[in-house]
């Protein structure tokens, strides 16, 4: 999957990857895709939940173990 | 005919309204490092979800938003003694378990740093950036003899009583006592 922006959250623990995602998404334009790099397994459940709560689109996760690439499309303003 | 159109209008509007109003309120009663940290993790997490977050600091919880360099200005012997025993400040919070005279707590702080976890001060800054509202309990200030200038006035949004907290909490979707 290709992304417009990449956010390096390697080594950050909950809730920092989500907090950083929220900040980053805020700066992005609608329809742009953000790739979040994370070592935190919790993000697998947290990112879909965050997207659900904020109205952004969860596109999926690539990678496994400690190298997760999470994709989110900005929908909400 | 006209009634159906108004109904159609009303439903999405009220949904939208509910969405913007989702709210978390928290009573931070504990002044333990781990519990205060957990409070801020939840607060910043909720704020990142676009929720309205209010944290009400009361009793020992106020220690988290006390200045580290605050002078003991409490009036009277008992309050003065309490001020000595209960110095407070974000850097002095003990762990609820395994504090071990400070040894356990400093080890935990090291571990947290290794994991790039924000400390309490950084958490407060982060919460403020995300518009989390921090309220201080006035009753506690009186009982413990804490003056406002001993607190982080730069981050506190208000000095209120239990009723103000409750008026926020009654609209809350998530209300926690930590």
JSON list of N, CA and C in Angstrom, two decimals, chain A residues 10-16 18-19 22-23 49-50 53-55, chain B residues 19 22 41 44-45 48-50 115-118 123 126 129-130:
[
{"chain": "A", "resi": 10, "resn": "UNK", "atom": "N", "xyz": [8.02, 3.92, 15.94]},
{"chain": "A", "resi": 10, "resn": "UNK", "atom": "CA", "xyz": [8.76, 2.77, 16.45]},
{"chain": "A", "resi": 10, "resn": "UNK", "atom": "C", "xyz": [9.21, 3.03, 17.88]},
{"chain": "A", "resi": 11, "resn": "UNK", "atom": "N", "xyz": [8.96, 2.08, 18.73]},
{"chain": "A", "resi": 11, "resn": "UNK", "atom": "CA", "xyz": [9.41, 2.19, 20.12]},
{"chain": "A", "resi": 11, "resn": "UNK", "atom": "C", "xyz": [8.46, 2.93, 21.04]},
{"chain": "A", "resi": 12, "resn": "UNK", "atom": "N", "xyz": [7.43, 3.56, 20.47]},
{"chain": "A", "resi": 12, "resn": "UNK", "atom": "CA", "xyz": [6.48, 4.28, 21.33]},
{"chain": "A", "resi": 12, "resn": "UNK", "atom": "C", "xyz": [5.41, 3.33, 21.85]},
{"chain": "A", "resi": 13, "resn": "UNK", "atom": "N", "xyz": [5.03, 3.56, 23.11]},
{"chain": "A", "resi": 13, "resn": "UNK", "atom": "CA", "xyz": [4.01, 2.72, 23.73]},
{"chain": "A", "resi": 13, "resn": "UNK", "atom": "C", "xyz": [2.66, 3.44, 23.73]},
{"chain": "A", "resi": 14, "resn": "UNK", "atom": "N", "xyz": [1.62, 2.65, 23.93]},
{"chain": "A", "resi": 14, "resn": "UNK", "atom": "CA", "xyz": [0.26, 3.15, 24.06]},
{"chain": "A", "resi": 14, "resn": "UNK", "atom": "C", "xyz": [0.22, 4.29, 25.07]},
{"chain": "A", "resi": 15, "resn": "UNK", "atom": "N", "xyz": [-0.48, 5.38, 24.84]},
{"chain": "A", "resi": 15, "resn": "UNK", "atom": "CA", "xyz": [-1.29, 5.68, 23.66]},
{"chain": "A", "resi": 15, "resn": "UNK", "atom": "C", "xyz": [-0.55, 6.56, 22.65]},
{"chain": "A", "resi": 16, "resn": "UNK", "atom": "N", "xyz": [0.77, 6.65, 22.78]},
{"chain": "A", "resi": 16, "resn": "UNK", "atom": "CA", "xyz": [1.51, 7.61, 21.96]},
{"chain": "A", "resi": 16, "resn": "UNK", "atom": "C", "xyz": [1.34, 7.43, 20.45]},
{"chain": "A", "resi": 18, "resn": "UNK", "atom": "N", "xyz": [-1.22, 6.46, 18.82]},
{"chain": "A", "resi": 18, "resn": "UNK", "atom": "CA", "xyz": [-2.54, 6.99, 18.47]},
{"chain": "A", "resi": 18, "resn": "UNK", "atom": "C", "xyz": [-2.57, 8.51, 18.61]},
{"chain": "A", "resi": 19, "resn": "UNK", "atom": "N", "xyz": [-1.96, 8.99, 19.69]},
{"chain": "A", "resi": 19, "resn": "UNK", "atom": "CA", "xyz": [-1.90, 10.44, 19.92]},
{"chain": "A", "resi": 19, "resn": "UNK", "atom": "C", "xyz": [-1.17, 11.13, 18.77]},
{"chain": "A", "resi": 22, "resn": "UNK", "atom": "N", "xyz": [-3.31, 11.08, 15.64]},
{"chain": "A", "resi": 22, "resn": "UNK", "atom": "CA", "xyz": [-4.36, 12.10, 15.69]},
{"chain": "A", "resi": 22, "resn": "UNK", "atom": "C", "xyz": [-3.79, 13.46, 15.30]},
{"chain": "A", "resi": 23, "resn": "UNK", "atom": "N", "xyz": [-2.60, 13.77, 15.82]},
{"chain": "A", "resi": 23, "resn": "UNK", "atom": "CA", "xyz": [-1.96, 15.06, 15.51]},
{"chain": "A", "resi": 23, "resn": "UNK", "atom": "C", "xyz": [-1.64, 15.16, 14.02]},
{"chain": "A", "resi": 49, "resn": "UNK", "atom": "N", "xyz": [-10.24, 0.95, 16.25]},
{"chain": "A", "resi": 49, "resn": "UNK", "atom": "CA", "xyz": [-11.16, 1.57, 17.22]},
{"chain": "A", "resi": 49, "resn": "UNK", "atom": "C", "xyz": [-11.11, 3.10, 17.13]},
{"chain": "A", "resi": 50, "resn": "UNK", "atom": "N", "xyz": [-9.88, 3.61, 16.94]},
{"chain": "A", "resi": 50, "resn": "UNK", "atom": "CA", "xyz": [-9.73, 5.06, 16.83]},
{"chain": "A", "resi": 50, "resn": "UNK", "atom": "C", "xyz": [-10.40, 5.56, 15.56]},
{"chain": "A", "resi": 53, "resn": "UNK", "atom": "N", "xyz": [-14.06, 5.64, 15.97]},
{"chain": "A", "resi": 53, "resn": "UNK", "atom": "CA", "xyz": [-14.53, 6.74, 16.83]},
{"chain": "A", "resi": 53, "resn": "UNK", "atom": "C", "xyz": [-14.41, 8.10, 16.14]},
{"chain": "A", "resi": 54, "resn": "UNK", "atom": "N", "xyz": [-13.41, 8.24, 15.27]},
{"chain": "A", "resi": 54, "resn": "UNK", "atom": "CA", "xyz": [-13.17, 9.55, 14.68]},
{"chain": "A", "resi": 54, "resn": "UNK", "atom": "C", "xyz": [-13.72, 9.69, 13.27]},
{"chain": "A", "resi": 55, "resn": "UNK", "atom": "N", "xyz": [-14.17, 8.57, 12.70]},
{"chain": "A", "resi": 55, "resn": "UNK", "atom": "CA", "xyz": [-14.74, 8.63, 11.36]},
{"chain": "A", "resi": 55, "resn": "UNK", "atom": "C", "xyz": [-13.72, 8.57, 10.24]},
{"chain": "B", "resi": 19, "resn": "UNK", "atom": "N", "xyz": [-22.09, 13.17, 18.66]},
{"chain": "B", "resi": 19, "resn": "UNK", "atom": "CA", "xyz": [-20.71, 12.87, 18.31]},
{"chain": "B", "resi": 19, "resn": "UNK", "atom": "C", "xyz": [-19.75, 13.95, 18.80]},
{"chain": "B", "resi": 22, "resn": "UNK", "atom": "N", "xyz": [-19.29, 13.85, 22.90]},
{"chain": "B", "resi": 22, "resn": "UNK", "atom": "CA", "xyz": [-18.81, 12.71, 23.68]},
{"chain": "B", "resi": 22, "resn": "UNK", "atom": "C", "xyz": [-17.76, 13.15, 24.67]},
{"chain": "B", "resi": 41, "resn": "UNK", "atom": "N", "xyz": [-2.80, 8.70, 30.45]},
{"chain": "B", "resi": 41, "resn": "UNK", "atom": "CA", "xyz": [-2.84, 7.85, 29.26]},
{"chain": "B", "resi": 41, "resn": "UNK", "atom": "C", "xyz": [-4.26, 7.78, 28.73]},
{"chain": "B", "resi": 44, "resn": "UNK", "atom": "N", "xyz": [-5.28, 11.41, 27.35]},
{"chain": "B", "resi": 44, "resn": "UNK", "atom": "CA", "xyz": [-4.74, 11.79, 26.04]},
{"chain": "B", "resi": 44, "resn": "UNK", "atom": "C", "xyz": [-5.28, 10.86, 24.96]},
{"chain": "B", "resi": 45, "resn": "UNK", "atom": "N", "xyz": [-5.50, 9.60, 25.32]},
{"chain": "B", "resi": 45, "resn": "UNK", "atom": "CA", "xyz": [-6.09, 8.65, 24.37]},
{"chain": "B", "resi": 45, "resn": "UNK", "atom": "C", "xyz": [-7.48, 9.12, 23.96]},
{"chain": "B", "resi": 48, "resn": "UNK", "atom": "N", "xyz": [-7.39, 12.17, 21.79]},
{"chain": "B", "resi": 48, "resn": "UNK", "atom": "CA", "xyz": [-7.00, 11.87, 20.42]},
{"chain": "B", "resi": 48, "resn": "UNK", "atom": "C", "xyz": [-8.17, 11.28, 19.63]},
{"chain": "B", "resi": 49, "resn": "UNK", "atom": "N", "xyz": [-9.16, 10.75, 20.34]},
{"chain": "B", "resi": 49, "resn": "UNK", "atom": "CA", "xyz": [-10.36, 10.25, 19.67]},
{"chain": "B", "resi": 49, "resn": "UNK", "atom": "C", "xyz": [-11.38, 11.36, 19.46]},
{"chain": "B", "resi": 50, "resn": "UNK", "atom": "N", "xyz": [-11.00, 12.56, 19.80]},
{"chain": "B", "resi": 50, "resn": "UNK", "atom": "CA", "xyz": [-11.90, 13.69, 19.61]},
{"chain": "B", "resi": 50, "resn": "UNK", "atom": "C", "xyz": [-12.89, 13.87, 20.73]},
{"chain": "B", "resi": 115, "resn": "UNK", "atom": "N", "xyz": [11.54, 3.00, 27.56]},
{"chain": "B", "resi": 115, "resn": "UNK", "atom": "CA", "xyz": [10.45, 2.71, 26.63]},
{"chain": "B", "resi": 115, "resn": "UNK", "atom": "C", "xyz": [9.88, 3.97, 25.99]},
{"chain": "B", "resi": 116, "resn": "UNK", "atom": "N", "xyz": [10.59, 5.08, 26.13]},
{"chain": "B", "resi": 116, "resn": "UNK", "atom": "CA", "xyz": [10.20, 6.36, 25.54]},
{"chain": "B", "resi": 116, "resn": "UNK", "atom": "C", "xyz": [8.82, 6.80, 25.99]},
{"chain": "B", "resi": 117, "resn": "UNK", "atom": "N", "xyz": [8.46, 6.45, 27.20]},
{"chain": "B", "resi": 117, "resn": "UNK", "atom": "CA", "xyz": [7.16, 6.85, 27.72]},
{"chain": "B", "resi": 117, "resn": "UNK", "atom": "C", "xyz": [7.29, 8.26, 28.29]},
{"chain": "B", "resi": 118, "resn": "UNK", "atom": "N", "xyz": [6.31, 9.13, 28.03]},
{"chain": "B", "resi": 118, "resn": "UNK", "atom": "CA", "xyz": [6.39, 10.48, 28.58]},
{"chain": "B", "resi": 118, "resn": "UNK", "atom": "C", "xyz": [6.31, 10.45, 30.11]},
{"chain": "B", "resi": 123, "resn": "UNK", "atom": "N", "xyz": [3.34, 14.48, 30.04]},
{"chain": "B", "resi": 123, "resn": "UNK", "atom": "CA", "xyz": [1.94, 14.08, 29.88]},
{"chain": "B", "resi": 123, "resn": "UNK", "atom": "C", "xyz": [1.01, 15.27, 30.07]},
{"chain": "B", "resi": 126, "resn": "UNK", "atom": "N", "xyz": [1.24, 17.44, 27.03]},
{"chain": "B", "resi": 126, "resn": "UNK", "atom": "CA", "xyz": [0.54, 16.78, 25.92]},
{"chain": "B", "resi": 126, "resn": "UNK", "atom": "C", "xyz": [-0.97, 16.93, 26.09]},
{"chain": "B", "resi": 129, "resn": "UNK", "atom": "N", "xyz": [-2.01, 20.43, 25.27]},
{"chain": "B", "resi": 129, "resn": "UNK", "atom": "CA", "xyz": [-2.01, 20.64, 23.81]},
{"chain": "B", "resi": 129, "resn": "UNK", "atom": "C", "xyz": [-3.28, 20.10, 23.18]},
{"chain": "B", "resi": 130, "resn": "UNK", "atom": "N", "xyz": [-3.82, 19.03, 23.80]},
{"chain": "B", "resi": 130, "resn": "UNK", "atom": "CA", "xyz": [-5.00, 18.38, 23.23]},
{"chain": "B", "resi": 130, "resn": "UNK", "atom": "C", "xyz": [-6.28, 18.88, 23.87]}
]
